[in-house]
mmCIF file of C-alpha atoms and ligand atoms in Angstrom:
data_model
loop_
_atom_site.group_PDB
_atom_site.id
_atom_site.type_symbol
_atom_site.label_atom_id
_atom_site.label_comp_id
_atom_site.label_asym_id
_atom_site.label_seq_id
_atom_site.Cartn_x
_atom_site.Cartn_y
_atom_site.Cartn_z
ATOM 1 C CA MET A 1 -0.049 0.112 -0.054
ATOM 2 C CA SER A 2 1.131 3.647 -0.820
ATOM 3 C CA LYS A 3 2.444 5.587 2.082
ATOM 4 C CA ILE A 4 1.071 8.613 0.668
ATOM 5 C CA ASP A 5 -2.711 9.485 1.507
ATOM 6 C CA LEU A 6 -3.811 10.221 -2.039
ATOM 7 C CA LYS A 7 -6.914 11.586 -1.032
ATOM 8 C CA ASN A 8 -5.166 14.540 0.548
ATOM 9 C CA VAL A 9 -2.578 15.512 -2.310
ATOM 10 C CA ASP A 10 -2.722 17.839 -5.334
ATOM 11 C CA PHE A 11 -3.466 16.457 -8.941
ATOM 12 C CA GLU A 12 0.293 16.821 -9.895
ATOM 13 C CA THR A 13 1.199 14.341 -7.019
ATOM 14 C CA LEU A 14 -1.725 11.960 -7.380
ATOM 15 C CA ILE A 15 -1.145 11.299 -11.129
ATOM 16 C CA ILE A 16 2.313 10.250 -10.320
ATOM 17 C CA HIS A 17 1.766 7.785 -7.589
ATOM 18 C CA ALA A 18 -1.958 6.515 -8.034
ATOM 19 C CA GLY A 19 -2.186 3.068 -9.035
ATOM 20 C CA GLN A 20 1.282 2.072 -8.822
ATOM 21 C CA GLU A 21 3.222 0.380 -6.254
ATOM 22 C CA PRO A 22 6.871 -1.014 -6.333
ATOM 23 C CA ASP A 23 6.671 -4.374 -7.898
ATOM 24 C CA LYS A 24 6.343 -7.239 -5.235
ATOM 25 C CA ALA A 25 8.820 -9.483 -7.034
ATOM 26 C CA TYR A 26 12.042 -7.396 -7.168
ATOM 27 C CA GLY A 27 10.865 -3.967 -5.743
ATOM 28 C CA SER A 28 10.879 -2.308 -9.442
ATOM 29 C CA LEU A 29 9.730 1.133 -9.200
ATOM 30 C CA ALA A 30 8.399 1.331 -12.882
ATOM 31 C CA THR A 31 5.376 -1.007 -13.070
ATOM 32 C CA PRO A 32 6.834 -4.174 -15.222
ATOM 33 C CA ILE A 33 5.204 -5.207 -18.405
ATOM 34 C CA TYR A 34 3.457 -8.265 -17.620
ATOM 35 C CA GLN A 35 3.666 -9.647 -21.229
ATOM 36 C CA THR A 36 1.751 -12.740 -20.770
ATOM 37 C CA SER A 37 -1.752 -14.317 -22.120
ATOM 38 C CA THR A 38 -2.183 -16.396 -19.322
ATOM 39 C CA PHE A 39 -1.427 -16.763 -15.592
ATOM 40 C CA CYS A 40 -0.579 -20.246 -13.675
ATOM 41 C CA PHE A 41 -2.144 -21.497 -10.728
ATOM 42 C CA GLU A 42 -0.377 -23.704 -7.927
ATOM 43 C CA THR A 43 -3.491 -26.166 -7.903
ATOM 44 C CA VAL A 44 -6.898 -26.632 -9.377
ATOM 45 C CA GLU A 45 -8.343 -25.332 -6.336
ATOM 46 C CA GLU A 46 -6.561 -21.952 -6.522
ATOM 47 C CA GLY A 47 -7.567 -21.716 -10.137
ATOM 48 C CA ALA A 48 -11.237 -22.361 -9.321
ATOM 49 C CA ALA A 49 -11.227 -19.953 -6.442
ATOM 50 C CA LYS A 50 -9.757 -17.183 -8.775
ATOM 51 C CA PHE A 51 -12.392 -17.881 -11.491
ATOM 52 C CA ALA A 52 -14.947 -17.830 -8.951
ATOM 53 C CA ASN A 53 -13.284 -14.256 -7.580
ATOM 54 C CA GLN A 54 -13.279 -15.978 -4.312
ATOM 55 C CA ILE A 55 -9.321 -14.834 -3.991
ATOM 56 C CA PRO A 56 -7.841 -12.238 -5.931
ATOM 57 C CA GLY A 57 -5.458 -12.548 -8.854
ATOM 58 C CA PHE A 58 -5.170 -12.691 -12.600
ATOM 59 C CA VAL A 59 -6.293 -15.679 -14.747
ATOM 60 C CA TYR A 60 -6.264 -14.537 -18.323
ATOM 61 C CA SER A 61 -5.090 -11.225 -19.920
ATOM 62 C CA ARG A 62 -8.325 -10.580 -21.577
ATOM 63 C CA GLY A 63 -10.073 -10.453 -18.153
ATOM 64 C CA GLY A 64 -7.399 -8.488 -16.614
ATOM 65 C CA ASN A 65 -3.615 -8.039 -16.198
ATOM 66 C CA PRO A 66 -1.234 -6.380 -13.762
ATOM 67 C CA THR A 67 0.139 -3.796 -15.972
ATOM 68 C CA THR A 68 -3.148 -3.058 -17.388
ATOM 69 C CA ARG A 69 -4.736 -2.934 -13.834
ATOM 70 C CA ALA A 70 -2.336 -0.284 -12.810
ATOM 71 C CA PHE A 71 -3.191 1.990 -15.726
ATOM 72 C CA GLU A 72 -6.969 1.480 -14.794
ATOM 73 C CA LEU A 73 -6.411 2.434 -11.390
ATOM 74 C CA LYS A 74 -4.388 5.472 -12.304
ATOM 75 C CA CYS A 75 -7.211 6.704 -14.529
ATOM 76 C CA ALA A 76 -9.843 5.991 -11.840
ATOM 77 C CA ALA A 77 -7.897 8.015 -9.367
ATOM 78 C CA MET A 78 -7.489 10.732 -12.131
ATOM 79 C CA GLU A 79 -11.104 11.398 -12.445
ATOM 80 C CA GLY A 80 -12.022 10.461 -8.876
ATOM 81 C CA GLY A 81 -14.125 7.543 -9.898
ATOM 82 C CA GLU A 82 -14.722 4.176 -8.100
ATOM 83 C CA ASP A 83 -13.245 2.188 -10.951
ATOM 84 C CA ALA A 84 -12.017 2.065 -14.472
ATOM 85 C CA VAL A 85 -11.658 -0.505 -17.328
ATOM 86 C CA ALA A 86 -9.107 -0.084 -20.193
ATOM 87 C CA ALA A 87 -9.678 -0.852 -23.696
ATOM 88 C CA ALA A 88 -7.454 -1.198 -26.650
ATOM 89 C CA SER A 89 -8.624 2.227 -28.392
ATOM 90 C CA GLY A 90 -11.093 4.943 -27.777
ATOM 91 C CA MET A 91 -13.463 3.343 -29.922
ATOM 92 C CA GLY A 92 -13.178 0.299 -27.913
ATOM 93 C CA ALA A 93 -14.313 2.278 -24.914
ATOM 94 C CA VAL A 94 -16.963 3.929 -26.851
ATOM 95 C CA GLY A 95 -18.489 0.598 -28.131
ATOM 96 C CA SER A 96 -17.958 -1.196 -24.890
ATOM 97 C CA VAL A 97 -20.282 1.413 -23.083
ATOM 98 C CA MET A 98 -22.754 0.936 -25.964
ATOM 99 C CA THR A 99 -22.747 -2.857 -25.862
ATOM 100 C CA ALA A 100 -23.012 -2.731 -22.069
ATOM 101 C CA PHE A 101 -25.969 -0.409 -21.563
ATOM 102 C CA LEU A 102 -27.971 -0.255 -24.953
ATOM 103 C CA HIS A 103 -30.282 -3.128 -26.116
ATOM 104 C CA PRO A 104 -33.031 -3.361 -28.701
ATOM 105 C CA GLY A 105 -35.846 -1.235 -28.089
ATOM 106 C CA ASP A 106 -33.760 1.435 -25.742
ATOM 107 C CA HIS A 107 -33.371 5.110 -26.681
ATOM 108 C CA ALA A 108 -30.149 7.108 -26.642
ATOM 109 C CA ILE A 109 -29.637 10.795 -27.272
ATOM 110 C CA PHE A 110 -26.231 11.698 -29.092
ATOM 111 C CA ASP A 111 -25.101 15.086 -29.391
ATOM 112 C CA THR A 112 -25.243 16.351 -33.036
ATOM 113 C CA ALA A 113 -21.451 16.600 -33.178
ATOM 114 C CA VAL A 114 -19.301 13.773 -32.299
ATOM 115 C CA TYR A 115 -15.964 12.209 -33.423
ATOM 116 C CA GLY A 116 -16.602 10.665 -36.839
ATOM 117 C CA GLY A 117 -16.156 6.879 -35.410
ATOM 118 C CA THR A 118 -18.622 7.519 -32.665
ATOM 119 C CA ASN A 119 -20.902 9.177 -35.118
ATOM 120 C CA TYR A 120 -20.929 5.984 -37.159
ATOM 121 C CA VAL A 121 -21.839 4.047 -33.973
ATOM 122 C CA ALA A 122 -24.863 6.350 -33.502
ATOM 123 C CA THR A 123 -26.038 6.304 -37.120
ATOM 124 C CA THR A 124 -25.311 3.068 -38.096
ATOM 125 C CA ASN A 125 -24.294 0.312 -35.420
ATOM 126 C CA LEU A 126 -26.897 1.308 -32.808
ATOM 127 C CA PRO A 127 -29.911 1.491 -35.261
ATOM 128 C CA GLY A 128 -28.632 -1.729 -36.676
ATOM 129 C CA MET A 129 -28.850 -3.238 -33.253
ATOM 130 C CA GLY A 130 -32.441 -1.984 -32.793
ATOM 131 C CA VAL A 131 -31.528 0.958 -30.513
ATOM 132 C CA GLU A 132 -33.469 4.333 -31.537
ATOM 133 C CA VAL A 133 -31.059 7.324 -31.592
ATOM 134 C CA SER A 134 -32.013 10.760 -31.479
ATOM 135 C CA ARG A 135 -29.554 13.514 -32.574
ATOM 136 C CA VAL A 136 -30.018 16.709 -30.380
ATOM 137 C CA ASP A 137 -27.858 19.679 -29.835
ATOM 138 C CA THR A 138 -26.791 19.164 -26.019
ATOM 139 C CA GLY A 139 -25.854 22.692 -25.678
ATOM 140 C CA ASP A 140 -29.900 23.300 -25.933
ATOM 141 C CA LEU A 141 -31.244 21.986 -22.804
ATOM 142 C CA GLU A 142 -34.817 22.562 -23.718
ATOM 143 C CA ALA A 143 -34.037 20.336 -26.818
ATOM 144 C CA VAL A 144 -32.598 17.660 -24.777
ATOM 145 C CA LYS A 145 -35.680 17.716 -22.249
ATOM 146 C CA ALA A 146 -37.949 17.317 -25.176
ATOM 147 C CA ALA A 147 -36.081 14.529 -26.788
ATOM 148 C CA ILE A 148 -36.501 12.328 -23.560
ATOM 149 C CA ARG A 149 -38.626 9.336 -23.995
ATOM 150 C CA PRO A 150 -39.797 6.564 -21.534
ATOM 151 C CA ASN A 151 -37.117 4.318 -23.159
ATOM 152 C CA THR A 152 -34.336 6.661 -22.855
ATOM 153 C CA LYS A 153 -31.387 4.928 -21.176
ATOM 154 C CA MET A 154 -28.419 7.283 -22.265
ATOM 155 C CA ILE A 155 -27.517 10.983 -23.204
ATOM 156 C CA TYR A 156 -23.950 11.081 -24.819
ATOM 157 C CA PHE A 157 -21.780 14.049 -25.614
ATOM 158 C CA GLU A 158 -18.215 15.184 -25.877
ATOM 159 C CA THR A 159 -17.241 18.250 -23.954
ATOM 160 C CA PRO A 160 -15.481 20.060 -25.413
ATOM 161 C CA ASN A 161 -16.584 18.385 -28.812
ATOM 162 C CA ASN A 162 -14.724 17.323 -31.820
ATOM 163 C CA PRO A 163 -14.060 19.639 -33.844
ATOM 164 C CA MET A 164 -16.539 22.506 -32.857
ATOM 165 C CA MET A 165 -15.110 22.909 -29.099
ATOM 166 C CA LYS A 166 -18.902 23.129 -28.100
ATOM 167 C CA VAL A 167 -19.154 22.812 -24.350
ATOM 168 C CA THR A 168 -22.034 21.120 -22.803
ATOM 169 C CA ASP A 169 -23.304 21.749 -19.161
ATOM 170 C CA VAL A 170 -22.650 18.347 -17.663
ATOM 171 C CA ARG A 171 -24.385 19.421 -14.382
ATOM 172 C CA ALA A 172 -27.476 20.689 -16.204
ATOM 173 C CA ILE A 173 -27.716 17.586 -18.460
ATOM 174 C CA LYS A 174 -27.540 15.296 -15.387
ATOM 175 C CA ASP A 175 -30.421 17.240 -13.665
ATOM 176 C CA ILE A 176 -32.565 16.852 -16.750
ATOM 177 C CA ALA A 177 -31.455 13.141 -17.320
ATOM 178 C CA GLY A 178 -32.338 12.040 -13.390
ATOM 179 C CA ALA A 179 -31.215 8.808 -11.733
ATOM 180 C CA ASP A 180 -32.434 6.424 -14.536
ATOM 181 C CA ILE A 181 -30.823 7.938 -17.596
ATOM 182 C CA ARG A 182 -26.872 7.506 -17.827
ATOM 183 C CA VAL A 183 -25.001 10.473 -18.858
ATOM 184 C CA VAL A 184 -21.966 9.352 -20.625
ATOM 185 C CA VAL A 185 -19.240 12.095 -21.372
ATOM 186 C CA ASP A 186 -16.315 11.609 -23.931
ATOM 187 C CA GLY A 187 -13.689 13.757 -22.030
ATOM 188 C CA THR A 188 -10.646 13.072 -24.639
ATOM 189 C CA PHE A 189 -10.344 16.575 -25.617
ATOM 190 C CA ALA A 190 -10.005 18.084 -21.958
ATOM 191 C CA PRO A 191 -8.823 15.246 -19.681
ATOM 192 C CA PRO A 192 -8.208 15.992 -15.647
ATOM 193 C CA PRO A 193 -6.516 18.245 -14.410
ATOM 194 C CA VAL A 194 -8.372 20.567 -16.972
ATOM 195 C CA GLN A 195 -11.954 19.234 -15.930
ATOM 196 C CA HIS A 196 -13.436 16.416 -13.784
ATOM 197 C CA VAL A 197 -16.578 15.725 -15.345
ATOM 198 C CA LEU A 198 -17.843 12.715 -12.797
ATOM 199 C CA GLN A 199 -17.652 15.564 -10.068
ATOM 200 C CA LEU A 200 -20.021 17.600 -12.111
ATOM 201 C CA GLY A 201 -22.705 14.734 -12.174
ATOM 202 C CA ALA A 202 -21.744 12.538 -15.170
ATOM 203 C CA ASP A 203 -22.341 8.882 -14.525
ATOM 204 C CA ILE A 204 -19.553 7.593 -16.967
ATOM 205 C CA VAL A 205 -16.621 9.434 -18.189
ATOM 206 C CA LEU A 206 -14.775 7.946 -21.385
ATOM 207 C CA HIS A 207 -11.485 8.931 -22.908
ATOM 208 C CA SER A 208 -9.298 7.894 -26.078
ATOM 209 C CA ILE A 209 -6.311 7.325 -24.113
ATOM 210 C CA THR A 210 -4.432 7.683 -27.510
ATOM 211 C CA LYS A 211 -4.594 11.422 -26.996
ATOM 212 C CA TYR A 212 -3.635 13.525 -24.054
ATOM 213 C CA ILE A 213 -3.494 10.649 -21.662
ATOM 214 C CA ASN A 214 -0.730 8.635 -23.153
ATOM 215 C CA GLY A 215 0.356 11.977 -24.534
ATOM 216 C CA HIS A 216 3.162 10.858 -26.755
ATOM 217 C CA GLY A 217 1.352 9.794 -30.136
ATOM 218 C CA ASP A 218 2.890 6.270 -29.908
ATOM 219 C CA ALA A 219 0.107 3.888 -28.316
ATOM 220 C CA LEU A 220 -3.540 3.514 -28.936
ATOM 221 C CA GLY A 221 -5.828 3.045 -25.849
ATOM 222 C CA GLY A 222 -9.210 3.854 -24.187
ATOM 223 C CA VAL A 223 -10.555 3.842 -20.821
ATOM 224 C CA VAL A 224 -13.838 3.970 -19.085
ATOM 225 C CA ILE A 225 -14.363 5.382 -15.599
ATOM 226 C CA GLY A 226 -17.446 5.344 -13.336
ATOM 227 C CA ARG A 227 -19.279 3.567 -10.548
ATOM 228 C CA ALA A 228 -17.982 0.137 -9.722
ATOM 229 C CA ASP A 229 -20.991 -1.849 -10.620
ATOM 230 C CA ASP A 230 -21.094 0.114 -14.097
ATOM 231 C CA ILE A 231 -17.489 -0.759 -14.526
ATOM 232 C CA ARG A 232 -18.017 -4.410 -13.764
ATOM 233 C CA LEU A 233 -20.701 -4.553 -16.220
ATOM 234 C CA ILE A 234 -19.024 -2.977 -19.097
ATOM 235 C CA ARG A 235 -15.827 -5.155 -18.409
ATOM 236 C CA ALA A 236 -17.699 -8.483 -17.947
ATOM 237 C CA ASN A 237 -20.102 -8.005 -20.913
ATOM 238 C CA SER A 238 -18.341 -5.760 -23.303
ATOM 239 C CA VAL A 239 -14.531 -5.381 -23.211
ATOM 240 C CA THR A 240 -13.732 -8.945 -22.334
ATOM 241 C CA LYS A 241 -16.648 -10.537 -24.187
ATOM 242 C CA ILE A 242 -18.477 -9.253 -27.073
ATOM 243 C CA ASN A 243 -15.572 -6.786 -28.256
ATOM 244 C CA GLY A 244 -12.782 -8.617 -26.701
ATOM 245 C CA CYS A 245 -10.673 -5.373 -26.646
ATOM 246 C CA PRO A 246 -8.221 -4.932 -23.699
ATOM 247 C CA PRO A 247 -5.178 -3.155 -24.420
ATOM 248 C CA SER A 248 -1.854 -4.953 -24.805
ATOM 249 C CA PRO A 249 0.354 -4.994 -21.329
ATOM 250 C CA PHE A 250 3.028 -3.097 -23.579
ATOM 251 C CA ASN A 251 0.709 -0.247 -24.425
ATOM 252 C CA SER A 252 -0.734 -0.160 -20.939
ATOM 253 C CA TYR A 253 2.981 0.486 -19.814
ATOM 254 C CA LEU A 254 3.587 3.190 -22.119
ATOM 255 C CA VAL A 255 0.260 4.820 -20.940
ATOM 256 C CA LEU A 256 1.387 4.511 -17.373
ATOM 257 C CA ARG A 257 4.742 6.267 -18.107
ATOM 258 C CA GLY A 258 3.125 9.076 -20.114
ATOM 259 C CA MET A 259 0.530 9.736 -17.423
ATOM 260 C CA LYS A 260 3.344 10.734 -14.952
ATOM 261 C CA THR A 261 3.508 14.088 -17.006
ATOM 262 C CA LEU A 262 0.142 14.384 -17.673
ATOM 263 C CA ALA A 263 -0.297 17.646 -15.402
ATOM 264 C CA LEU A 264 2.692 19.286 -16.561
ATOM 265 C CA ARG A 265 1.748 18.726 -20.282
ATOM 266 C CA MET A 266 -1.785 19.781 -20.087
ATOM 267 C CA LYS A 267 -0.648 23.079 -18.427
ATOM 268 C CA GLN A 268 1.687 23.765 -21.384
ATOM 269 C CA HIS A 269 -0.758 22.618 -23.930
ATOM 270 C CA CYS A 270 -3.406 25.061 -22.607
ATOM 271 C CA ALA A 271 -1.131 28.000 -22.117
ATOM 272 C CA SER A 272 0.200 27.686 -25.748
ATOM 273 C CA ALA A 273 -3.273 26.878 -27.171
ATOM 274 C CA MET A 274 -4.607 30.208 -25.332
ATOM 275 C CA GLU A 275 -1.761 32.414 -26.924
ATOM 276 C CA ILE A 276 -2.193 30.654 -30.481
ATOM 277 C CA ALA A 277 -6.200 31.192 -30.243
ATOM 278 C CA ARG A 278 -5.586 34.900 -29.492
ATOM 279 C CA TYR A 279 -3.066 35.076 -32.462
ATOM 280 C CA LEU A 280 -5.555 33.609 -34.731
ATOM 281 C CA GLU A 281 -8.576 35.550 -33.644
ATOM 282 C CA ALA A 282 -6.526 38.868 -34.345
ATOM 283 C CA ASN A 283 -5.469 37.460 -37.879
ATOM 284 C CA PRO A 284 -7.023 39.359 -40.762
ATOM 285 C CA TYR A 285 -7.385 36.155 -42.742
ATOM 286 C CA VAL A 286 -9.313 34.432 -40.313
ATOM 287 C CA LYS A 287 -13.028 34.557 -40.069
ATOM 288 C CA ALA A 288 -13.848 32.600 -36.717
ATOM 289 C CA VAL A 289 -11.863 30.823 -33.854
ATOM 290 C CA TYR A 290 -13.477 28.180 -31.684
ATOM 291 C CA TYR A 291 -11.486 27.983 -28.501
ATOM 292 C CA PRO A 292 -13.397 27.925 -24.998
ATOM 293 C CA GLY A 293 -10.840 30.058 -23.535
ATOM 294 C CA LEU A 294 -11.546 33.046 -25.551
ATOM 295 C CA GLU A 295 -14.235 35.487 -24.515
ATOM 296 C CA SER A 296 -15.852 35.242 -28.121
ATOM 297 C CA HIS A 297 -16.561 31.548 -27.526
ATOM 298 C CA PRO A 298 -20.573 31.148 -27.110
ATOM 299 C CA GLN A 299 -19.949 29.131 -23.995
ATOM 300 C CA HIS A 300 -17.175 31.026 -22.375
ATOM 301 C CA GLU A 301 -18.828 31.551 -19.255
ATOM 302 C CA LEU A 302 -19.897 27.924 -18.768
ATOM 303 C CA ALA A 303 -16.425 26.649 -19.902
ATOM 304 C CA SER A 304 -14.876 29.057 -17.094
ATOM 305 C CA ARG A 305 -16.893 27.312 -14.508
ATOM 306 C CA GLN A 306 -16.720 23.959 -15.854
ATOM 307 C CA MET A 307 -12.946 23.639 -16.682
ATOM 308 C CA GLU A 308 -10.744 24.417 -13.914
ATOM 309 C CA ASN A 309 -7.683 26.727 -13.189
ATOM 310 C CA GLY A 310 -7.987 28.959 -16.393
ATOM 311 C CA MET A 311 -7.136 25.884 -18.630
ATOM 312 C CA TYR A 312 -9.304 25.179 -21.628
ATOM 313 C CA GLY A 313 -7.523 22.541 -23.391
ATOM 314 C CA GLY A 314 -5.065 22.467 -26.208
ATOM 315 C CA MET A 315 -7.444 21.824 -29.366
ATOM 316 C CA ILE A 316 -8.620 24.823 -31.435
ATOM 317 C CA SER A 317 -10.641 25.046 -34.629
ATOM 318 C CA PHE A 318 -10.913 28.002 -36.866
ATOM 319 C CA GLU A 319 -12.106 28.966 -40.450
ATOM 320 C CA LEU A 320 -10.512 31.201 -42.996
ATOM 321 C CA LYS A 321 -12.334 34.168 -44.572
ATOM 322 C CA ASP A 322 -14.284 33.375 -47.705
ATOM 323 C CA ASP A 323 -11.863 35.290 -49.880
ATOM 324 C CA VAL A 324 -8.238 34.968 -48.956
ATOM 325 C CA LYS A 325 -6.012 36.421 -51.627
ATOM 326 C CA GLY A 326 -8.800 35.586 -54.242
ATOM 327 C CA LEU A 327 -8.994 32.063 -53.047
ATOM 328 C CA SER A 328 -12.042 30.380 -51.199
ATOM 329 C CA SER A 329 -11.518 29.479 -47.527
ATOM 330 C CA PHE A 330 -11.048 25.827 -48.518
ATOM 331 C CA ALA A 331 -8.435 26.509 -51.182
ATOM 332 C CA ALA A 332 -6.584 29.023 -48.869
ATOM 333 C CA GLY A 333 -6.709 26.255 -45.816
ATOM 334 C CA LYS A 334 -5.178 23.705 -47.981
ATOM 335 C CA LYS A 335 -2.326 26.063 -48.821
ATOM 336 C CA LEU A 336 -1.909 27.308 -45.275
ATOM 337 C CA LEU A 337 -1.676 23.489 -44.194
ATOM 338 C CA ASN A 338 0.770 22.594 -46.867
ATOM 339 C CA SER A 339 2.964 25.727 -45.987
ATOM 340 C CA LEU A 340 3.290 24.973 -42.258
ATOM 341 C CA LYS A 341 6.563 23.523 -41.216
ATOM 342 C CA ILE A 342 6.168 22.626 -37.430
ATOM 343 C CA PRO A 343 2.449 21.207 -37.366
ATOM 344 C CA ALA A 344 2.251 17.738 -38.867
ATOM 345 C CA ILE A 345 -0.832 17.343 -41.356
ATOM 346 C CA ALA A 346 -2.252 14.488 -39.559
ATOM 347 C CA VAL A 347 -5.392 13.425 -37.374
ATOM 348 C CA SER A 348 -5.174 12.684 -33.850
ATOM 349 C CA LEU A 349 -4.536 15.027 -31.024
ATOM 350 C CA GLY A 350 -2.736 15.374 -27.681
ATOM 351 C CA ASP A 351 0.836 14.554 -28.972
ATOM 352 C CA PRO A 352 3.945 16.659 -28.029
ATOM 353 C CA ASP A 353 3.940 17.473 -31.823
ATOM 354 C CA SER A 354 1.408 19.799 -33.192
ATOM 355 C CA LEU A 355 -1.161 18.234 -35.513
ATOM 356 C CA ILE A 356 -3.229 20.088 -37.933
ATOM 357 C CA GLU A 357 -6.092 18.423 -40.124
ATOM 358 C CA HIS A 358 -9.120 19.001 -42.131
ATOM 359 C CA PRO A 359 -12.247 17.639 -40.571
ATOM 360 C CA ALA A 360 -14.249 17.550 -43.721
ATOM 361 C CA SER A 361 -12.191 15.462 -45.535
ATOM 362 C CA MET A 362 -10.505 13.511 -42.665
ATOM 363 C CA THR A 363 -11.830 12.948 -38.961
ATOM 364 C CA HIS A 364 -15.271 13.768 -39.903
ATOM 365 C CA ALA A 365 -15.247 12.416 -43.697
ATOM 366 C CA ASN A 366 -17.730 9.788 -42.913
ATOM 367 C CA VAL A 367 -20.382 12.139 -41.434
ATOM 368 C CA SER A 368 -22.957 12.964 -44.272
ATOM 369 C CA PRO A 369 -22.447 16.784 -45.741
ATOM 370 C CA GLU A 370 -25.872 17.721 -44.352
ATOM 371 C CA ASP A 371 -25.021 16.363 -40.610
ATOM 372 C CA ARG A 372 -21.632 18.099 -40.863
ATOM 373 C CA LEU A 373 -23.214 21.534 -41.766
ATOM 374 C CA ALA A 374 -25.824 21.019 -38.963
ATOM 375 C CA ALA A 375 -23.001 20.547 -36.711
ATOM 376 C CA GLY A 376 -21.100 23.718 -37.901
ATOM 377 C CA ILE A 377 -18.266 21.662 -39.555
ATOM 378 C CA THR A 378 -17.908 23.775 -42.855
ATOM 379 C CA ASP A 379 -15.373 22.853 -45.680
ATOM 380 C CA GLY A 380 -13.201 25.599 -44.496
ATOM 381 C CA LEU A 381 -12.739 24.368 -41.103
ATOM 382 C CA ILE A 382 -9.234 23.793 -39.788
ATOM 383 C CA ARG A 383 -8.580 21.736 -36.413
ATOM 384 C CA LEU A 384 -5.261 22.094 -34.694
ATOM 385 C CA SER A 385 -3.898 20.266 -31.877
ATOM 386 C CA VAL A 386 -1.419 22.525 -30.149
ATOM 387 C CA GLY A 387 1.727 20.528 -29.198
ATOM 388 C CA LEU A 388 4.407 21.152 -26.807
ATOM 389 C CA GLU A 389 6.620 23.414 -29.176
ATOM 390 C CA SER A 390 7.380 26.963 -28.216
ATOM 391 C CA ALA A 391 4.307 29.006 -28.911
ATOM 392 C CA LYS A 392 6.382 31.609 -30.190
ATOM 393 C CA ASP A 393 7.817 29.252 -32.939
ATOM 394 C CA LEU A 394 4.530 28.179 -33.813
ATOM 395 C CA ILE A 395 3.003 31.561 -34.302
ATOM 396 C CA ALA A 396 6.174 32.421 -36.448
ATOM 397 C CA ASP A 397 5.530 29.614 -38.522
ATOM 398 C CA PHE A 398 1.857 30.514 -38.941
ATOM 399 C CA GLU A 399 2.806 33.844 -39.943
ATOM 400 C CA GLN A 400 5.215 32.602 -42.777
ATOM 401 C CA ALA A 401 2.361 30.038 -43.963
ATOM 402 C CA PHE A 402 -0.072 32.952 -44.140
ATOM 403 C CA ALA A 403 2.316 34.826 -46.058
ATOM 404 C CA ALA A 404 2.902 32.189 -48.378
ATOM 405 C CA ILE A 405 -1.079 31.663 -49.236
HETATM 406 C C1 LIG B 501 -13.319 12.607 -29.219
HETATM 407 C C2 LIG B 501 -12.927 11.336 -29.445
HETATM 408 N N1 LIG B 501 -13.357 10.189 -28.921
HETATM 409 C C3 LIG B 501 -13.011 9.000 -29.460
HETATM 410 C C4 LIG B 501 -11.829 8.950 -30.311
HETATM 411 C C5 LIG B 501 -11.540 7.479 -30.642
HETATM 412 O O1 LIG B 501 -10.382 6.995 -30.203
HETATM 413 P P1 LIG B 501 -9.502 6.209 -30.864
HETATM 414 O O2 LIG B 501 -8.794 6.770 -32.076
HETATM 415 O O3 LIG B 501 -8.306 6.048 -29.714
HETATM 416 O O4 LIG B 501 -10.176 4.782 -31.171
HETATM 417 C C6 LIG B 501 -11.450 10.035 -31.062
HETATM 418 C C7 LIG B 501 -10.513 9.990 -31.889
HETATM 419 O O5 LIG B 501 -9.994 10.839 -32.548
HETATM 420 C C8 LIG B 501 -11.730 11.199 -30.453
HETATM 421 O O6 LIG B 501 -11.407 12.543 -31.214
#
């Protein structure tokens, strides 16, 4: 057991120590990679007792693995949740929540704008399984209230959402949902310490670990955090059964390593994003900047209440004006991206390297043009994941790229 009282420490201390103990075998401080599919029992009786959960231990890595368990416990502590279950990717986490809680005849409400993969689940997979889905702007609380049916089982949204950076009021949505409807939040764009959505009333928070939480762009992963009984169900029914999608022990090790610097990294991502958002807002070629930290953001006041310590995340979306040096916003945007030297043209986010992409042709290409427009995703929209490079260097790079259009 840790000597540290983790209930009474700051996030910076918690995120380094939670979930990890020096290893019992040799005292290794770093959690070892238990690269094994199965675990041996001394006797048949021991095996039977472990299978029956009468004694603790591991039996098979699809159901649990010591390296992955340390990662799960660190994630539960990170969000202040009772328990967590890890998945092989963010979509593994999304799919596992769906298959655990939604059944034929149930109804779920999804925000109008969610990540393209999740959008596919809402528009195709769930209806195919006999689940009714309503798409509602979760920023419009009256519309959410009006969409609730007797068979509604889940309200699902991202905050801030991908790629519009819309902020949804978690507490207000839980008040509408009441006890019987699960409020599920994808917190990928702003993990702790930027916000703690379980404390705001969400029943379940999930993350694509691939992004900020691992933070190094070298591993896929997902996690779901919430009440112990919900997590037990997701693990037993979904992650280890229909989806069979736990992360590899090696990826769990990478995530544990990455999480040690989460607090430090998020502070830097947020500070640089604020500087770059202000720079873009003042740029004569830019029509609109979507960043919750800007006073011009429609939910800035809500974001300031819901997000913590003046941090608003490291993601910015922006749109160029319709006529940039005689080019359409889309054509000018392509030239801008091709001229930038520091940000890589790539999807994903939360890496040390800045990443820039075009949602309409990349992350949200599988969303229909009508649904994209309904969500505000125009053909000229550009999404930037602000990395850990110097903000000054990034702004200088944008200056030369705008000049090159
Ligand atoms: C908000 C959000 N949720 C979930 C996912 C899916 O995560 P993964 O790529 O790890 O499956 C993504 C991926 O970009 C995302 O942006």
